[in-house]
Amino acid sequence: MSKAERPGRARAGKQAGDLAGDGTGEGTANRGGEAGREPARLAVRKTYKLYIGGAFPRSESGRSYAVASSRGDFLANASRASRKDARDAVTAARKAFGGWSGATAYNRGQILYRVAEMLEGRRAQFTAELAEAGTKKAGEVVDAAVDRLVWYAGWSDKIAAVAGSSNPVAGPYFNVSSPEPTGVVAVVAPDEPLLGLVSVIAPVIVTGNTCVVVASERAPLPSITLAEVLATSDLPGGVVNILTGSAAELAPWLAAHMDVNALDLTGVADEGLAVACEEAAAENLKRVFRPATTAADWSADPGTRRMTAFLETKTVWHPTGV
């Protein structure tokens, strides 16, 4: 064999190895396929489930919808929650409320900090999902979401001092006002699928409330990945429940639910839907938080407004000298 023949034979041998899948290449074909090739491997497409009571059930309706990237490529299927799923989520949130609201503020802060740690550990996955959803500078958004959780964790044992007060009264009494959690809060999350989502969940739960969240219909995948983070953190099951599907379908039922104590309409852009939810919420005097605009700057300092929106103030009179 001449030296000139050897490179050609070596290349031919490598190509044959690649086709046979012998470990020298990807093995995209074999002897039995058409013209020596087999079809490309089909990816296993994931169907994302709901997050209710610390578990991941399928929608009882069996419905799902396709989630596409910002380029229009198919990414996965997401469950389309029904009214029954919403009722189950409220039941789970109510069951978890006693233990969560009774936990010390310091303990709630520790748990939120642990969630931040877990989110940081899955930074690459969140970055990829946000990039597919069309988020610019996705890595920076993930970092901001982690920082937002840490920020709210720090407020856990301080918000009572800021929102409460000792009131001067004309009489021999101590008069003290103290904030307490409202109860079960239904949240329609904004279309900003991670930082916005964290920014509406964290202030609700850090103050002792539990919540049912309707995730972004357009980009639900980061919300379910966040649910996986919550499920593997120290957060008790039922404190946060995440539903995917149509806000137009779910929000009115949550607004009318008599065991929901407050409503956050941040993610409702439709004026008619927002008004309908407010009217339904009036039936049992729910607190309603409705921002002036849905185009919020989620990178801005959030302040304490979202925490105090879901706190009830209890005022106690006690005679002095007793």
C-alpha positions as YAML, in Angstrom:
chain: A
units: angstrom
residues:
- id: 1
  name: MET
  ca: [0.00, 0.00, 0.00]
- id: 2
  name: SER
  ca: [1.36, 3.37, -0.94]
- id: 3
  name: LYS
  ca: [1.43, 6.26, 1.48]
- id: 4
  name: ALA
  ca: [-0.93, 8.15, -0.81]
- id: 5
  name: GLU
  ca: [-3.63, 5.50, -0.36]
- id: 6
  name: ARG
  ca: [-3.59, 5.41, 3.44]
- id: 7
  name: PRO
  ca: [-5.37, 8.74, 4.26]
- id: 8
  name: GLY
  ca: [-8.25, 7.88, 1.96]
- id: 9
  name: ARG
  ca: [-8.66, 4.44, 3.49]
- id: 10
  name: ALA
  ca: [-8.52, 5.91, 6.99]
- id: 11
  name: ARG
  ca: [-11.29, 8.37, 6.15]
- id: 12
  name: ALA
  ca: [-13.40, 5.60, 4.63]
- id: 13
  name: GLY
  ca: [-12.90, 3.46, 7.72]
- id: 14
  name: LYS
  ca: [-14.02, 6.31, 10.01]
- id: 15
  name: GLN
  ca: [-17.14, 6.95, 7.91]
- id: 16
  name: ALA
  ca: [-18.04, 3.26, 8.06]
- id: 17
  name: GLY
  ca: [-17.58, 3.29, 11.82]
- id: 18
  name: ASP
  ca: [-19.79, 6.37, 12.13]
- id: 19
  name: LEU
  ca: [-22.59, 4.71, 10.17]
- id: 20
  name: ALA
  ca: [-22.35, 1.50, 12.15]
- id: 21
  name: GLY
  ca: [-22.47, 3.36, 15.48]
- id: 22
  name: ASP
  ca: [-19.28, 1.74, 16.76]
- id: 23
  name: GLY
  ca: [-18.40, 4.54, 19.13]
- id: 24
  name: THR
  ca: [-16.28, 6.54, 16.69]
- id: 25
  name: GLY
  ca: [-19.22, 8.75, 15.73]
- id: 26
  name: GLU
  ca: [-22.88, 9.33, 16.48]
- id: 27
  name: GLY
  ca: [-24.00, 6.18, 14.71]
- id: 28
  name: THR
  ca: [-26.82, 7.80, 12.73]
- id: 29
  name: ALA
  ca: [-27.35, 4.81, 10.43]
- id: 30
  name: ASN
  ca: [-26.96, 1.05, 10.25]
- id: 31
  name: ARG
  ca: [-27.09, -1.75, 7.73]
- id: 32
  name: GLY
  ca: [-30.85, -2.31, 7.93]
- id: 33
  name: GLY
  ca: [-32.06, 1.21, 7.10]
- id: 34
  name: GLU
  ca: [-33.00, 2.66, 3.77]
- id: 35
  name: ALA
  ca: [-29.82, 3.19, 1.76]
- id: 36
  name: GLY
  ca: [-27.88, 2.20, 4.88]
- id: 37
  name: ARG
  ca: [-29.47, 4.88, 7.09]
- id: 38
  name: GLU
  ca: [-31.98, 4.74, 9.92]
- id: 39
  name: PRO
  ca: [-34.38, 7.57, 10.85]
- id: 40
  name: ALA
  ca: [-33.07, 10.21, 13.26]
- id: 41
  name: ARG
  ca: [-33.91, 9.52, 16.90]
- id: 42
  name: LEU
  ca: [-37.13, 11.10, 18.09]
- id: 43
  name: ALA
  ca: [-36.77, 13.21, 21.22]
- id: 44
  name: VAL
  ca: [-38.95, 12.34, 24.24]
- id: 45
  name: ARG
  ca: [-41.14, 15.41, 24.59]
- id: 46
  name: LYS
  ca: [-42.06, 16.26, 28.15]
- id: 47
  name: THR
  ca: [-45.59, 17.00, 29.30]
- id: 48
  name: TYR
  ca: [-45.31, 19.34, 32.26]
- id: 49
  name: LYS
  ca: [-47.74, 18.69, 35.10]
- id: 50
  name: LEU
  ca: [-49.37, 20.91, 37.68]
- id: 51
  name: TYR
  ca: [-47.97, 21.50, 41.17]
- id: 52
  name: ILE
  ca: [-50.60, 21.03, 43.87]
- id: 53
  name: GLY
  ca: [-50.06, 20.17, 47.52]
- id: 54
  name: GLY
  ca: [-46.40, 19.35, 47.01]
- id: 55
  name: ALA
  ca: [-47.16, 16.79, 44.28]
- id: 56
  name: PHE
  ca: [-47.23, 16.90, 40.48]
- id: 57
  name: PRO
  ca: [-50.64, 15.67, 39.30]
- id: 58
  name: ARG
  ca: [-51.93, 15.71, 35.76]
- id: 59
  name: SER
  ca: [-54.92, 17.93, 35.10]
- id: 60
  name: GLU
  ca: [-58.08, 16.04, 35.99]
- id: 61
  name: SER
  ca: [-59.48, 17.13, 32.62]
- id: 62
  name: GLY
  ca: [-56.64, 15.44, 30.76]
- id: 63
  name: ARG
  ca: [-56.11, 18.57, 28.69]
- id: 64
  name: SER
  ca: [-52.78, 20.01, 27.62]
- id: 65
  name: TYR
  ca: [-51.47, 22.56, 25.15]
- id: 66
  name: ALA
  ca: [-48.32, 22.94, 23.11]
- id: 67
  name: VAL
  ca: [-45.66, 25.37, 24.30]
- id: 68
  name: ALA
  ca: [-43.53, 26.97, 21.60]
- id: 69
  name: SER
  ca: [-40.29, 28.89, 21.72]
- id: 70
  name: SER
  ca: [-40.02, 32.53, 20.67]
- id: 71
  name: ARG
  ca: [-39.04, 31.19, 17.21]
- id: 72
  name: GLY
  ca: [-42.18, 29.07, 16.99]
- id: 73
  name: ASP
  ca: [-40.43, 25.73, 17.64]
- id: 74
  name: PHE
  ca: [-42.26, 23.13, 19.71]
- id: 75
  name: LEU
  ca: [-40.78, 22.78, 23.21]
- id: 76
  name: ALA
  ca: [-43.14, 20.66, 25.31]
- id: 77
  name: ASN
  ca: [-46.73, 20.19, 26.36]
- id: 78
  name: ALA
  ca: [-48.14, 21.89, 29.45]
- id: 79
  name: SER
  ca: [-51.20, 20.81, 31.40]
- id: 80
  name: ARG
  ca: [-54.29, 22.98, 30.98]
- id: 81
  name: ALA
  ca: [-55.73, 23.24, 34.48]
- id: 82
  name: SER
  ca: [-59.48, 23.05, 35.03]
- id: 83
  name: ARG
  ca: [-61.81, 24.47, 37.66]
- id: 84
  name: LYS
  ca: [-61.49, 21.19, 39.58]
- id: 85
  name: ASP
  ca: [-57.71, 21.61, 39.63]
- id: 86
  name: ALA
  ca: [-58.16, 25.16, 40.93]
- id: 87
  name: ARG
  ca: [-60.43, 23.92, 43.72]
- id: 88
  name: ASP
  ca: [-57.92, 21.21, 44.64]
- id: 89
  name: ALA
  ca: [-55.16, 23.82, 44.77]
- id: 90
  name: VAL
  ca: [-57.21, 26.06, 47.09]
- id: 91
  name: THR
  ca: [-57.90, 23.08, 49.36]
- id: 92
  name: ALA
  ca: [-54.17, 22.31, 49.51]
- id: 93
  name: ALA
  ca: [-53.32, 25.95, 50.22]
- id: 94
  name: ARG
  ca: [-55.89, 26.13, 53.03]
- id: 95
  name: LYS
  ca: [-54.58, 22.92, 54.58]
- id: 96
  name: ALA
  ca: [-51.02, 24.28, 54.58]
- id: 97
  name: PHE
  ca: [-51.95, 27.72, 55.91]
- id: 98
  name: GLY
  ca: [-52.07, 26.86, 59.63]
- id: 99
  name: GLY
  ca: [-48.61, 25.37, 59.78]
- id: 100
  name: TRP
  ca: [-47.00, 27.96, 57.50]
- id: 101
  name: SER
  ca: [-48.53, 31.02, 59.18]
- id: 102
  name: GLY
  ca: [-47.67, 29.52, 62.58]
- id: 103
  name: ALA
  ca: [-44.00, 29.07, 61.69]
- id: 104
  name: THR
  ca: [-41.61, 31.68, 63.03]
- id: 105
  name: ALA
  ca: [-40.73, 34.52, 60.69]
- id: 106
  name: TYR
  ca: [-37.08, 33.51, 61.00]
- id: 107
  name: ASN
  ca: [-37.89, 29.98, 59.83]
- id: 108
  name: ARG
  ca: [-39.82, 31.27, 56.80]
- id: 109
  name: GLY
  ca: [-36.82, 33.40, 55.91]
- id: 110
  name: GLN
  ca: [-34.52, 30.38, 56.14]
- id: 111
  name: ILE
  ca: [-36.76, 28.42, 53.80]
- id: 112
  name: LEU
  ca: [-36.89, 31.21, 51.21]
- id: 113
  name: TYR
  ca: [-33.12, 31.41, 51.36]
- id: 114
  name: ARG
  ca: [-32.96, 27.67, 50.74]
- id: 115
  name: VAL
  ca: [-35.21, 28.08, 47.69]
- id: 116
  name: ALA
  ca: [-32.77, 30.72, 46.41]
- id: 117
  name: GLU
  ca: [-29.91, 28.25, 46.87]
- id: 118
  name: MET
  ca: [-31.77, 25.56, 44.94]
- id: 119
  name: LEU
  ca: [-32.65, 27.98, 42.14]
- id: 120
  name: GLU
  ca: [-29.00, 29.00, 41.89]
- id: 121
  name: GLY
  ca: [-28.07, 25.34, 41.52]
- id: 122
  name: ARG
  ca: [-30.31, 25.02, 38.44]
- id: 123
  name: ARG
  ca: [-29.17, 28.25, 36.87]
- id: 124
  name: ALA
  ca: [-28.23, 26.66, 33.54]
- id: 125
  name: GLN
  ca: [-31.66, 25.08, 33.08]
- id: 126
  name: PHE
  ca: [-33.52, 28.29, 33.91]
- id: 127
  name: THR
  ca: [-31.25, 30.27, 31.60]
- id: 128
  name: ALA
  ca: [-31.96, 27.89, 28.72]
- id: 129
  name: GLU
  ca: [-35.73, 27.97, 29.31]
- id: 130
  name: LEU
  ca: [-35.82, 31.76, 29.50]
- id: 131
  name: ALA
  ca: [-33.73, 32.03, 26.33]
- id: 132
  name: GLU
  ca: [-36.21, 29.76, 24.51]
- id: 133
  name: ALA
  ca: [-39.03, 32.03, 25.73]
- id: 134
  name: GLY
  ca: [-37.29, 35.03, 24.16]
- id: 135
  name: THR
  ca: [-35.90, 36.59, 27.34]
- id: 136
  name: LYS
  ca: [-32.89, 38.79, 26.65]
- id: 137
  name: LYS
  ca: [-29.86, 38.41, 28.95]
- id: 138
  name: ALA
  ca: [-31.47, 35.31, 30.44]
- id: 139
  name: GLY
  ca: [-28.56, 34.59, 32.77]
- id: 140
  name: GLU
  ca: [-28.84, 38.02, 34.34]
- id: 141
  name: VAL
  ca: [-32.58, 37.51, 34.83]
- id: 142
  name: VAL
  ca: [-31.96, 34.24, 36.67]
- id: 143
  name: ASP
  ca: [-29.41, 35.97, 38.91]
- id: 144
  name: ALA
  ca: [-31.93, 38.73, 39.62]
- id: 145
  name: ALA
  ca: [-34.57, 36.14, 40.58]
- id: 146
  name: VAL
  ca: [-32.15, 34.52, 43.04]
- id: 147
  name: ASP
  ca: [-31.32, 37.94, 44.50]
- id: 148
  name: ARG
  ca: [-35.03, 38.76, 44.79]
- id: 149
  name: LEU
  ca: [-35.66, 35.63, 46.85]
- id: 150
  name: VAL
  ca: [-32.75, 36.46, 49.15]
- id: 151
  name: TRP
  ca: [-34.04, 40.03, 49.49]
- id: 152
  name: TYR
  ca: [-37.50, 38.87, 50.57]
- id: 153
  name: ALA
  ca: [-35.98, 36.24, 52.86]
- id: 154
  name: GLY
  ca: [-34.26, 39.07, 54.71]
- id: 155
  name: TRP
  ca: [-37.58, 40.83, 55.24]
- id: 156
  name: SER
  ca: [-39.24, 37.83, 56.92]
- id: 157
  name: ASP
  ca: [-38.49, 38.90, 60.50]
- id: 158
  name: LYS
  ca: [-38.56, 42.65, 59.84]
- id: 159
  name: ILE
  ca: [-41.85, 43.36, 58.08]
- id: 160
  name: ALA
  ca: [-43.87, 43.07, 61.32]
- id: 161
  name: ALA
  ca: [-41.77, 45.83, 62.89]
- id: 162
  name: VAL
  ca: [-42.21, 48.06, 59.84]
- id: 163
  name: ALA
  ca: [-45.94, 47.43, 59.31]
- id: 164
  name: GLY
  ca: [-46.86, 47.26, 63.00]
- id: 165
  name: SER
  ca: [-46.93, 50.06, 65.53]
- id: 166
  name: SER
  ca: [-47.49, 51.08, 69.12]
- id: 167
  name: ASN
  ca: [-50.26, 53.68, 69.03]
- id: 168
  name: PRO
  ca: [-50.63, 56.58, 71.43]
- id: 169
  name: VAL
  ca: [-54.14, 56.69, 72.93]
- id: 170
  name: ALA
  ca: [-55.92, 58.98, 75.36]
- id: 171
  name: GLY
  ca: [-56.36, 56.61, 78.27]
- id: 172
  name: PRO
  ca: [-54.58, 54.14, 80.53]
- id: 173
  name: TYR
  ca: [-54.04, 51.56, 77.80]
- id: 174
  name: PHE
  ca: [-51.36, 49.98, 75.67]
- id: 175
  name: ASN
  ca: [-52.55, 50.02, 72.06]
- id: 176
  name: VAL
  ca: [-50.52, 47.83, 69.71]
- id: 177
  name: SER
  ca: [-51.17, 47.10, 66.02]
- id: 178
  name: SER
  ca: [-49.62, 43.93, 64.59]
- id: 179
  name: PRO
  ca: [-49.80, 42.57, 61.01]
- id: 180
  name: GLU
  ca: [-51.03, 39.02, 60.40]
- id: 181
  name: PRO
  ca: [-51.25, 36.98, 57.17]
- id: 182
  name: THR
  ca: [-54.50, 37.22, 55.24]
- id: 183
  name: GLY
  ca: [-54.81, 33.54, 54.32]
- id: 184
  name: VAL
  ca: [-55.02, 31.94, 50.87]
- id: 185
  name: VAL
  ca: [-54.01, 34.29, 48.04]
- id: 186
  name: ALA
  ca: [-54.82, 33.61, 44.38]
- id: 187
  name: VAL
  ca: [-52.15, 35.08, 42.11]
- id: 188
  name: VAL
  ca: [-52.30, 35.61, 38.35]
- id: 189
  name: ALA
  ca: [-48.61, 35.74, 37.47]
- id: 190
  name: PRO
  ca: [-47.22, 38.15, 34.87]
- id: 191
  name: ASP
  ca: [-45.83, 37.09, 31.50]
- id: 192
  name: GLU
  ca: [-42.26, 37.64, 32.76]
- id: 193
  name: PRO
  ca: [-41.78, 33.94, 33.43]
- id: 194
  name: LEU
  ca: [-39.20, 33.87, 36.23]
- id: 195
  name: LEU
  ca: [-38.29, 37.22, 37.81]
- id: 196
  name: GLY
  ca: [-41.90, 38.38, 37.63]
- id: 197
  name: LEU
  ca: [-43.12, 35.02, 38.94]
- id: 198
  name: VAL
  ca: [-40.72, 35.08, 41.90]
- id: 199
  name: SER
  ca: [-41.61, 38.72, 42.57]
- id: 200
  name: VAL
  ca: [-45.30, 37.90, 43.03]
- id: 201
  name: ILE
  ca: [-44.88, 34.63, 44.96]
- id: 202
  name: ALA
  ca: [-42.16, 35.60, 47.46]
- id: 203
  name: PRO
  ca: [-43.95, 38.55, 49.13]
- id: 204
  name: VAL
  ca: [-47.10, 36.47, 49.56]
- id: 205
  name: ILE
  ca: [-45.45, 33.53, 51.30]
- id: 206
  name: VAL
  ca: [-42.77, 35.35, 53.29]
- id: 207
  name: THR
  ca: [-45.51, 37.05, 55.30]
- id: 208
  name: GLY
  ca: [-47.18, 33.72, 56.17]
- id: 209
  name: ASN
  ca: [-49.79, 33.41, 53.44]
- id: 210
  name: THR
  ca: [-50.22, 30.44, 51.12]
- id: 211
  name: CYS
  ca: [-51.00, 30.84, 47.44]
- id: 212
  name: VAL
  ca: [-52.48, 29.41, 44.25]
- id: 213
  name: VAL
  ca: [-50.63, 30.75, 41.21]
- id: 214
  name: VAL
  ca: [-51.83, 30.84, 37.61]
- id: 215
  name: ALA
  ca: [-48.57, 30.81, 35.64]
- id: 216
  name: SER
  ca: [-47.86, 32.61, 32.39]
- id: 217
  name: GLU
  ca: [-49.77, 30.85, 29.61]
- id: 218
  name: ARG
  ca: [-47.26, 31.96, 26.99]
- id: 219
  name: ALA
  ca: [-44.14, 30.76, 28.80]
- id: 220
  name: PRO
  ca: [-45.10, 28.26, 31.54]
- id: 221
  name: LEU
  ca: [-41.97, 26.08, 31.55]
- id: 222
  name: PRO
  ca: [-39.88, 28.15, 34.03]
- id: 223
  name: SER
  ca: [-42.83, 28.11, 36.44]
- id: 224
  name: ILE
  ca: [-42.95, 24.32, 36.55]
- id: 225
  name: THR
  ca: [-39.17, 24.14, 36.84]
- id: 226
  name: LEU
  ca: [-39.54, 26.52, 39.78]
- id: 227
  name: ALA
  ca: [-42.15, 24.13, 41.19]
- id: 228
  name: GLU
  ca: [-39.54, 21.35, 40.99]
- id: 229
  name: VAL
  ca: [-37.19, 23.60, 42.96]
- id: 230
  name: LEU
  ca: [-39.88, 24.24, 45.59]
- id: 231
  name: ALA
  ca: [-40.68, 20.54, 45.85]
- id: 232
  name: THR
  ca: [-37.06, 19.68, 46.64]
- id: 233
  name: SER
  ca: [-36.52, 22.56, 49.05]
- id: 234
  name: ASP
  ca: [-37.76, 22.85, 52.65]
- id: 235
  name: LEU
  ca: [-41.03, 24.55, 51.64]
- id: 236
  name: PRO
  ca: [-44.00, 22.55, 52.98]
- id: 237
  name: GLY
  ca: [-46.34, 21.12, 50.38]
- id: 238
  name: GLY
  ca: [-49.37, 23.30, 49.66]
- id: 239
  name: VAL
  ca: [-47.74, 26.63, 50.54]
- id: 240
  name: VAL
  ca: [-47.28, 27.33, 46.83]
- id: 241
  name: ASN
  ca: [-49.50, 25.67, 44.21]
- id: 242
  name: ILE
  ca: [-48.86, 26.36, 40.53]
- id: 243
  name: LEU
  ca: [-51.43, 25.92, 37.76]
- id: 244
  name: THR
  ca: [-50.70, 26.21, 34.05]
- id: 245
  name: GLY
  ca: [-53.34, 27.04, 31.51]
- id: 246
  name: SER
  ca: [-55.63, 29.93, 30.68]
- id: 247
  name: ALA
  ca: [-55.90, 32.85, 33.10]
- id: 248
  name: ALA
  ca: [-59.16, 33.84, 31.43]
- id: 249
  name: GLU
  ca: [-60.57, 30.45, 32.41]
- id: 250
  name: LEU
  ca: [-59.13, 30.10, 35.91]
- id: 251
  name: ALA
  ca: [-59.01, 33.64, 37.33]
- id: 252
  name: PRO
  ca: [-62.79, 34.22, 37.58]
- id: 253
  name: TRP
  ca: [-63.28, 30.95, 39.46]
- id: 254
  name: LEU
  ca: [-60.51, 31.72, 41.89]
- id: 255
  name: ALA
  ca: [-61.90, 35.23, 42.35]
- id: 256
  name: ALA
  ca: [-65.31, 33.79, 43.20]
- id: 257
  name: HIS
  ca: [-63.99, 31.00, 45.45]
- id: 258
  name: MET
  ca: [-65.25, 31.61, 48.98]
- id: 259
  name: ASP
  ca: [-62.16, 30.10, 50.61]
- id: 260
  name: VAL
  ca: [-59.75, 32.45, 48.82]
- id: 261
  name: ASN
  ca: [-58.98, 35.49, 50.98]
- id: 262
  name: ALA
  ca: [-57.10, 37.73, 48.56]
- id: 263
  name: LEU
  ca: [-56.47, 38.17, 44.86]
- id: 264
  name: ASP
  ca: [-53.43, 39.44, 42.97]
- id: 265
  name: LEU
  ca: [-54.33, 40.48, 39.40]
- id: 266
  name: THR
  ca: [-50.82, 41.48, 38.34]
- id: 267
  name: GLY
  ca: [-50.87, 39.24, 35.26]
- id: 268
  name: VAL
  ca: [-54.34, 40.19, 34.02]
- id: 269
  name: ALA
  ca: [-53.93, 42.52, 31.06]
- id: 270
  name: ASP
  ca: [-57.55, 42.34, 29.87]
- id: 271
  name: GLU
  ca: [-59.56, 45.16, 31.41]
- id: 272
  name: GLY
  ca: [-62.86, 43.30, 31.20]
- id: 273
  name: LEU
  ca: [-61.43, 40.22, 32.88]
- id: 274
  name: ALA
  ca: [-59.88, 42.30, 35.66]
- id: 275
  name: VAL
  ca: [-63.17, 44.05, 36.39]
- id: 276
  name: ALA
  ca: [-65.07, 40.74, 36.36]
- id: 277
  name: CYS
  ca: [-62.58, 39.30, 38.87]
- id: 278
  name: GLU
  ca: [-62.89, 42.34, 41.12]
- id: 279
  name: GLU
  ca: [-66.67, 42.04, 41.12]
- id: 280
  name: ALA
  ca: [-66.50, 38.32, 41.92]
- id: 281
  name: ALA
  ca: [-63.98, 38.99, 44.71]
- id: 282
  name: ALA
  ca: [-66.39, 41.45, 46.35]
- id: 283
  name: GLU
  ca: [-68.75, 38.58, 47.23]
- id: 284
  name: ASN
  ca: [-66.63, 37.60, 50.24]
- id: 285
  name: LEU
  ca: [-64.75, 40.89, 50.63]
- id: 286
  name: LYS
  ca: [-61.45, 39.62, 49.27]
- id: 287
  name: ARG
  ca: [-58.46, 41.91, 49.29]
- id: 288
  name: VAL
  ca: [-57.63, 42.71, 45.67]
- id: 289
  name: PHE
  ca: [-54.21, 43.86, 44.51]
- id: 290
  name: ARG
  ca: [-54.36, 45.28, 41.00]
- id: 291
  name: PRO
  ca: [-51.36, 47.30, 39.73]
- id: 292
  name: ALA
  ca: [-51.98, 50.31, 37.54]
- id: 293
  name: THR
  ca: [-50.13, 48.61, 34.68]
- id: 294
  name: THR
  ca: [-49.06, 45.08, 33.79]
- id: 295
  name: ALA
  ca: [-45.88, 46.43, 32.16]
- id: 296
  name: ALA
  ca: [-43.91, 46.50, 35.39]
- id: 297
  name: ASP
  ca: [-40.14, 46.95, 35.62]
- id: 298
  name: TRP
  ca: [-39.35, 43.78, 37.54]
- id: 299
  name: SER
  ca: [-35.71, 44.73, 37.93]
- id: 300
  name: ALA
  ca: [-36.64, 47.80, 40.02]
- id: 301
  name: ASP
  ca: [-36.61, 47.87, 43.83]
- id: 302
  name: PRO
  ca: [-39.93, 46.20, 44.79]
- id: 303
  name: GLY
  ca: [-40.31, 47.91, 48.16]
- id: 304
  name: THR
  ca: [-42.68, 46.55, 50.79]
- id: 305
  name: ARG
  ca: [-45.92, 47.23, 48.93]
- id: 306
  name: ARG
  ca: [-46.56, 43.66, 47.86]
- id: 307
  name: MET
  ca: [-45.95, 42.31, 51.36]
- id: 308
  name: THR
  ca: [-48.26, 44.73, 53.13]
- id: 309
  name: ALA
  ca: [-50.98, 44.21, 50.49]
- id: 310
  name: PHE
  ca: [-51.66, 40.76, 51.92]
- id: 311
  name: LEU
  ca: [-51.42, 41.49, 55.62]
- id: 312
  name: GLU
  ca: [-54.30, 42.15, 58.00]
- id: 313
  name: THR
  ca: [-53.71, 44.50, 60.93]
- id: 314
  name: LYS
  ca: [-54.87, 43.36, 64.36]
- id: 315
  name: THR
  ca: [-55.04, 46.01, 67.08]
- id: 316
  name: VAL
  ca: [-54.93, 45.02, 70.74]
- id: 317
  name: TRP
  ca: [-55.92, 47.22, 73.72]
- id: 318
  name: HIS
  ca: [-54.50, 46.32, 77.12]
- id: 319
  name: PRO
  ca: [-54.88, 48.31, 80.33]
- id: 320
  name: THR
  ca: [-51.69, 49.66, 81.82]
- id: 321
  name: GLY
  ca: [-50.63, 48.69, 85.31]
- id: 322
  name: VAL
  ca: [-52.25, 45.25, 85.11]
...
